[in-house]
Short mmCIF file of C-alpha atoms and ligand atoms in Angstrom, two decimals:
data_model
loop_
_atom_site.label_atom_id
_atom_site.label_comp_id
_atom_site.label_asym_id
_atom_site.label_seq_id
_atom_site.Cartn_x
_atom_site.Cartn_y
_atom_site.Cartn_z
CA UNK N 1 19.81 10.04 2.04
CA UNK N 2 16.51 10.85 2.78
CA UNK N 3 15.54 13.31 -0.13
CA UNK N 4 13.21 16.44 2.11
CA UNK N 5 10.41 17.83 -0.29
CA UNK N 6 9.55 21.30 -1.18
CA UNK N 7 6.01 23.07 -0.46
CA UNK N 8 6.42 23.16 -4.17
CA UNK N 9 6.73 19.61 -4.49
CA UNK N 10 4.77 18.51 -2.05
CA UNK N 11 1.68 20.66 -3.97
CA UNK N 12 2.24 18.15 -6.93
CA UNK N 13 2.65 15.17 -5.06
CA UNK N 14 -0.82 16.07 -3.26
CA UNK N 15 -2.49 16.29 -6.97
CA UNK N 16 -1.12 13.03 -8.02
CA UNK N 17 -2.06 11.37 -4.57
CA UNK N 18 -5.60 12.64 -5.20
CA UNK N 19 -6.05 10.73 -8.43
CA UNK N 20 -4.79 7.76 -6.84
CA UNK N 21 -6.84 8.17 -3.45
CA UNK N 22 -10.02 8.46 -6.07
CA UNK N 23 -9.49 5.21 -7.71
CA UNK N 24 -9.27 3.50 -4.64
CA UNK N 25 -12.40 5.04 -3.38
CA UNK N 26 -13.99 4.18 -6.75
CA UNK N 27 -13.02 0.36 -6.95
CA UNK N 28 -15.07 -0.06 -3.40
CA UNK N 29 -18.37 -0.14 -5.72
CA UNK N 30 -16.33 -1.60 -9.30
CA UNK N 31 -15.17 -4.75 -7.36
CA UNK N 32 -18.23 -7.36 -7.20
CA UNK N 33 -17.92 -11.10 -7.77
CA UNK N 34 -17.57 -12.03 -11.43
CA UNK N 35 -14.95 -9.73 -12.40
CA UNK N 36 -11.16 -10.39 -13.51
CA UNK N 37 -8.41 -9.19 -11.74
CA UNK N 38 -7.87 -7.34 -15.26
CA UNK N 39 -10.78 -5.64 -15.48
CA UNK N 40 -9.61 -4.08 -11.98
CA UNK N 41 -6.32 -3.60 -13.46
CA UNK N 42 -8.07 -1.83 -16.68
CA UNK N 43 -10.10 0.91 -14.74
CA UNK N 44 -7.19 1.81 -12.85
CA UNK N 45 -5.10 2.48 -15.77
CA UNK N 46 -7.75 4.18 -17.74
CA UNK N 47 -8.45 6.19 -14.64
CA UNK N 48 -5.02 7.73 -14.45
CA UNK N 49 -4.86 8.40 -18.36
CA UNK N 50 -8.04 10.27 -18.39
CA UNK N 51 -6.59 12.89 -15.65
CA UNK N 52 -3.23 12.69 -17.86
CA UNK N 53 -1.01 10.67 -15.57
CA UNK N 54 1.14 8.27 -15.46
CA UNK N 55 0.65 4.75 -14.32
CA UNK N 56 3.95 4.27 -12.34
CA UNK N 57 3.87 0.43 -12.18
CA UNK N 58 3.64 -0.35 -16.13
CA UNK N 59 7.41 -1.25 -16.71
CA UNK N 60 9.03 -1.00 -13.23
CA UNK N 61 11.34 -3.87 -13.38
CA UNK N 62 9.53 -4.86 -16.40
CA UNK N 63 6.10 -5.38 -14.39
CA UNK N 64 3.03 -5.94 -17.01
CA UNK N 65 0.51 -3.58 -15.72
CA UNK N 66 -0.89 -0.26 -13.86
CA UNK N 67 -1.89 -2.14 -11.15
CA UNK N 68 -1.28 -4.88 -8.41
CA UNK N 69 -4.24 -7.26 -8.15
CA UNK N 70 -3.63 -9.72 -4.87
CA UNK N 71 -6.24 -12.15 -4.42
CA UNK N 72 -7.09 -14.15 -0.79
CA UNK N 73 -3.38 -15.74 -0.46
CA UNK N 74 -1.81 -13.31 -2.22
CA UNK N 75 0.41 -10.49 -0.43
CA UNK N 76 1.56 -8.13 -3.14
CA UNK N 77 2.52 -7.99 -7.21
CA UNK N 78 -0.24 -10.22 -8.01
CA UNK N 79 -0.25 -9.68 -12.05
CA UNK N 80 -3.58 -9.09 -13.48
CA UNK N 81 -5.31 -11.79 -15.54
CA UNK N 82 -8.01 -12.05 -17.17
CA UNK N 83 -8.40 -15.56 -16.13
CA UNK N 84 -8.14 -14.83 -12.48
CA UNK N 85 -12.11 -14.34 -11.76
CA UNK N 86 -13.20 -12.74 -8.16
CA UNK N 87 -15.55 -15.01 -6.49
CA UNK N 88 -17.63 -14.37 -3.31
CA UNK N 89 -15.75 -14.51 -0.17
CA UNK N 90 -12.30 -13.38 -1.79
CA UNK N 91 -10.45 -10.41 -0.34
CA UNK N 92 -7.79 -8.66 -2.80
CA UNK N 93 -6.02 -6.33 -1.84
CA UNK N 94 -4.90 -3.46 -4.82
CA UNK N 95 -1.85 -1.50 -5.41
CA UNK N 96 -2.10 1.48 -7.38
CA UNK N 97 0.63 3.93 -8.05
CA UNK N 98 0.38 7.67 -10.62
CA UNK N 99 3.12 9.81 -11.84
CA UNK N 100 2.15 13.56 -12.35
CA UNK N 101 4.83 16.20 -13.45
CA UNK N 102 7.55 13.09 -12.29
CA UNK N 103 6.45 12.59 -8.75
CA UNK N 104 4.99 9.73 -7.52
CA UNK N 105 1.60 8.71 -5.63
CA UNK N 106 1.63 4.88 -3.96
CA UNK N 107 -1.27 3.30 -2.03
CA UNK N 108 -3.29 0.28 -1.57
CA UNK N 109 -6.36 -0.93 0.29
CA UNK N 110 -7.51 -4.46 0.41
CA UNK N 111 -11.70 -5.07 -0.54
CA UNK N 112 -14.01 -7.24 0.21
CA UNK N 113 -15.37 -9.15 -2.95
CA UNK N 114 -19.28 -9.91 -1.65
CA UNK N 115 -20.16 -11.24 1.43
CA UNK N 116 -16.71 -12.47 3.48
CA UNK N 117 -16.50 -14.12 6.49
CA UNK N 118 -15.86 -12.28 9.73
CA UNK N 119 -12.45 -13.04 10.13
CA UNK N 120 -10.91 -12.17 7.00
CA UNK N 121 -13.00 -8.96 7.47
CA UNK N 122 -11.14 -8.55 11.01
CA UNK N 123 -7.85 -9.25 9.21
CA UNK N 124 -8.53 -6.37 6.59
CA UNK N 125 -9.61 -4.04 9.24
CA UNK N 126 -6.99 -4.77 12.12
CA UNK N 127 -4.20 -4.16 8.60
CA UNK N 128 -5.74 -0.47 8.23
CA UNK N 129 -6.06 -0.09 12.11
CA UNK N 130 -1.98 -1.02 12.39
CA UNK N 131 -1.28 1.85 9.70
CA UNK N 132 -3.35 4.50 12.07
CA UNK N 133 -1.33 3.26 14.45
CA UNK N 134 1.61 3.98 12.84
CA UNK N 135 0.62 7.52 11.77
CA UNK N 136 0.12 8.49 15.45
CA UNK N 137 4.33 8.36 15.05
CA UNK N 138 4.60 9.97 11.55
CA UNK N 139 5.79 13.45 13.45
CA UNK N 140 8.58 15.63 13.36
CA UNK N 141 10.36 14.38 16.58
CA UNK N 142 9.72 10.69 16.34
CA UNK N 143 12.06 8.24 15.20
CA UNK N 144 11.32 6.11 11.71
CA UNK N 145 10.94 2.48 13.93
CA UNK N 146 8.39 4.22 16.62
CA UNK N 147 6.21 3.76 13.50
CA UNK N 148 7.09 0.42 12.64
CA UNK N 149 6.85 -0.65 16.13
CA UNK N 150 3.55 0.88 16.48
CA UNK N 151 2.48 -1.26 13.51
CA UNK N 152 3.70 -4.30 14.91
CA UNK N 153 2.21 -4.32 18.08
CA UNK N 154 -1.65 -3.33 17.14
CA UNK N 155 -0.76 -6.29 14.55
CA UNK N 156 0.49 -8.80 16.61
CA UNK N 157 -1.88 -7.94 19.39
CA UNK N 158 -4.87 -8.72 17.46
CA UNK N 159 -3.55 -12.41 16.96
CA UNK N 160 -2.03 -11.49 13.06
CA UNK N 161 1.90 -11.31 11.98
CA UNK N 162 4.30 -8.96 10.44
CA UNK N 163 5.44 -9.36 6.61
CA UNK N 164 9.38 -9.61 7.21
CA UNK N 165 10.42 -9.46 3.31
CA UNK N 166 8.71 -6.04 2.00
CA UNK N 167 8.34 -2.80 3.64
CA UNK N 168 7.21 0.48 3.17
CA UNK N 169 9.16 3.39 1.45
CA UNK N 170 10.26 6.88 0.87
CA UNK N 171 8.44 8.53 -2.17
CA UNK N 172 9.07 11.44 -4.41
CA UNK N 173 10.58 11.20 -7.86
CA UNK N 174 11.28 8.34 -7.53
CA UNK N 175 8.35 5.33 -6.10
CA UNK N 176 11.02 3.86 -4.03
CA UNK N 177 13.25 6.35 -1.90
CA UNK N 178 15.30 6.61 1.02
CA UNK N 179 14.08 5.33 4.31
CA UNK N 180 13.22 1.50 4.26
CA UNK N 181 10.05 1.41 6.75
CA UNK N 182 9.94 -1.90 7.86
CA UNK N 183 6.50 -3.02 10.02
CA UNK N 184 8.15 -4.75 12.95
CA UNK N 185 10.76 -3.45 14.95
CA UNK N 186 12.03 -2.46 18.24
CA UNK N 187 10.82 1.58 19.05
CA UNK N 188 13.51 4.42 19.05
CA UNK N 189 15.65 3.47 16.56
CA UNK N 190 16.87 5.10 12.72
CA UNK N 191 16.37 8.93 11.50
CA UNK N 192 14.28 10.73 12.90
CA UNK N 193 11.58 11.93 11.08
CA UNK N 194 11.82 15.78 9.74
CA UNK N 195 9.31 18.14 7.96
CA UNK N 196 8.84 17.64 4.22
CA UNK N 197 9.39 13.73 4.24
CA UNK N 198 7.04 11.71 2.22
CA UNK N 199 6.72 8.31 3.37
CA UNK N 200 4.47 5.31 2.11
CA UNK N 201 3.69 3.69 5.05
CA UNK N 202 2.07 0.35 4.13
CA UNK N 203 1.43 -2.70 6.61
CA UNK N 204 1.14 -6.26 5.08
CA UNK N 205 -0.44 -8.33 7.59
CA UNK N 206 -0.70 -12.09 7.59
CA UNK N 207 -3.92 -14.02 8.59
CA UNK N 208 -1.01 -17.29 9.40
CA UNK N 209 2.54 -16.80 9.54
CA UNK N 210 4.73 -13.96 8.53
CA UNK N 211 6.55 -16.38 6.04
CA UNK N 212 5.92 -15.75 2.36
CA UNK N 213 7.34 -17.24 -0.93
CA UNK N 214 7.49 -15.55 -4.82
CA UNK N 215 5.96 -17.48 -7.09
CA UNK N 216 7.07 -18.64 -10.63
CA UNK N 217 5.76 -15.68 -12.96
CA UNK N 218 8.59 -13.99 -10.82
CA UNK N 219 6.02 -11.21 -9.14
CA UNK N 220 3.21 -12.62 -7.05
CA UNK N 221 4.17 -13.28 -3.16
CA UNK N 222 1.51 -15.52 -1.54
CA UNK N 223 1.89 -16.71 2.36
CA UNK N 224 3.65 -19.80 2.65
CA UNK N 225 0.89 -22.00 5.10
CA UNK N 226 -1.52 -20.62 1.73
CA UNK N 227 -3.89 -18.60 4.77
CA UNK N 228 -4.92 -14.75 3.80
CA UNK N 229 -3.00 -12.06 3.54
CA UNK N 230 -4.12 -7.84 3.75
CA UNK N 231 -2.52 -4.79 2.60
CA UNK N 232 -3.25 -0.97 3.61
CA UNK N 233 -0.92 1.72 2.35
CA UNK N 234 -0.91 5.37 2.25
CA UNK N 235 1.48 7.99 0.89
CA UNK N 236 2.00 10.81 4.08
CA UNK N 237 3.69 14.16 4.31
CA UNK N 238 5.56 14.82 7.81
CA UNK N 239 4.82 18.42 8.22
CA UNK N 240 4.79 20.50 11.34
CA UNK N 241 1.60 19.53 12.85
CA UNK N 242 -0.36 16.44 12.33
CA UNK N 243 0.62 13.67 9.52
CA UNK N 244 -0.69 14.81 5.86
CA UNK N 245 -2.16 11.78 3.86
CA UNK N 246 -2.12 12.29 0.26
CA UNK N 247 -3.93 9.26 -1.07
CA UNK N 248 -7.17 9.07 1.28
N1 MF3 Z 301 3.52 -0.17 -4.93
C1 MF3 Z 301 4.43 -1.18 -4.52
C2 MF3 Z 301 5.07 -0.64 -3.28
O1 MF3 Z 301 4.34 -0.23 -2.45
C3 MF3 Z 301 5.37 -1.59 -5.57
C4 MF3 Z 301 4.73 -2.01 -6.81
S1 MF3 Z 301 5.80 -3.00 -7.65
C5 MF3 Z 301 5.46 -2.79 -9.27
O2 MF3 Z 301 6.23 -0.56 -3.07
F1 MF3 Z 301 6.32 -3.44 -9.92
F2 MF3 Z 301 4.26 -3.15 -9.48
F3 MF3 Z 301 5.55 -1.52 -9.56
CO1 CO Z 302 4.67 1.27 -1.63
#
């Protein structure tokens, strides 16, 4: 069941989307060669505690930390270390999810770490360009897979691939609700989409091949041929009009 939100609701989920949007604005300027994937990890969570949230991550599932760190490789629930160093050239892409009054925020945008070279910068932008793309769908009237289809196409087009093995999500109380959004797909097909859904839409686009593996520490999924890997991902309200993002 696809759980339809409040006004009420929708008011907190907009606060807690804010604090999230924020950090991800801030860590364009805090990510610079030299730091750890934990000191990333560090000013996220202290971020969310000093507006007196909750970082939703810490202890899903028994994950480690506030946030997901994914470096180069790396597609998603890459655990922060302090060990893991950002070099020039890396891309790594951060997850970042906030709890507020028991509703959840979820987004992610991938950075550039220094000076990268122009085709990992065309992967990372053609990722964020495939979620506009499926936004232009997020409408009362479309169905759930004109979105993923309109994902897979701008993806494909460019040359990239499709992550088969993780989708995007409903969100409310709960970070992972009712509808799967997968990124590929055929047009026309599941719900259709209603006023007061909340839907993390989030492409995870491959530089190689759309085949990925989990590694041994039981989190981090890296791209099988080992080539780059980007992640863009919003939290949006379907309202009457156009799309509401919560987490720009
Ligand atoms: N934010 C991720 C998603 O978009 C999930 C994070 S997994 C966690 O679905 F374990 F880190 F929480
Ligand atoms: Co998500």
């Amino acid at each position: 069941m696809i759980i339809i939100k409040s006004e009420q609701e929708i008011n907190i989920m907009r606060e807690s989307g804010k604090v999230t949007g924020l950090i991800l604005r801030e860590l364009e300027n805090f990510i610079k060669p030299g730091i750890s994937t934990m000191d990333v990890n560090e000013f996220v969570e202290q971020t969310i505690l000093k507006h007196h949230m909750i970082p939703t991550f810490k202890g899903y599932c028994g994950y480690p930390a506030a946030a997901c760190v994914s470096v180069n490789e790396e597609v998603v629930h890459g655990i922060p270390s302090k060990k893991r160093i950002l070099k020039e050239g890396d891309i790594v892409s951060v997850d970042v999810g906030c709890t507020h009054k028991g509703y959840v925020s979820d987004a992610a945008r991938t950075y550039a770490v220094g000076e990268i070279s122009d085709e990992a910068a065309r992967l990372i932008r053609v990722t964020r360009e495939s979620f506009f793309e499926g936004l232009k769908f997020c409408k009362v009237g479309y169905r759930l897979s004109d979105i993923s289809h309109a994902i897979q196409t701008k993806a494909e087009g460019e040359g990239f691939s499709v992550i088969r093995d993780f989708v995007g999500h409903g969100v409310g109380k709960q970070m992972h609700e009712e509808p799967q959004i997968p990124n590929y797909g055929k047009p026309g097909r599941g719900p259709r989409l209603a006023k007061g859904m909340v839907l993390a839409i989030e492409p995870m686009i491959n530089q190689g091949d759309y085949e990925v593996e989990v590694q041994l520490d039981n989190w981090t999924v890296v791209t099988l041929d080992g080539m780059l890997s980007a992640h863009y991902e919003n939290t949006v309200v379907i309202t009457d009009g156009e799309p509401e993002l919560l987490t720009l």
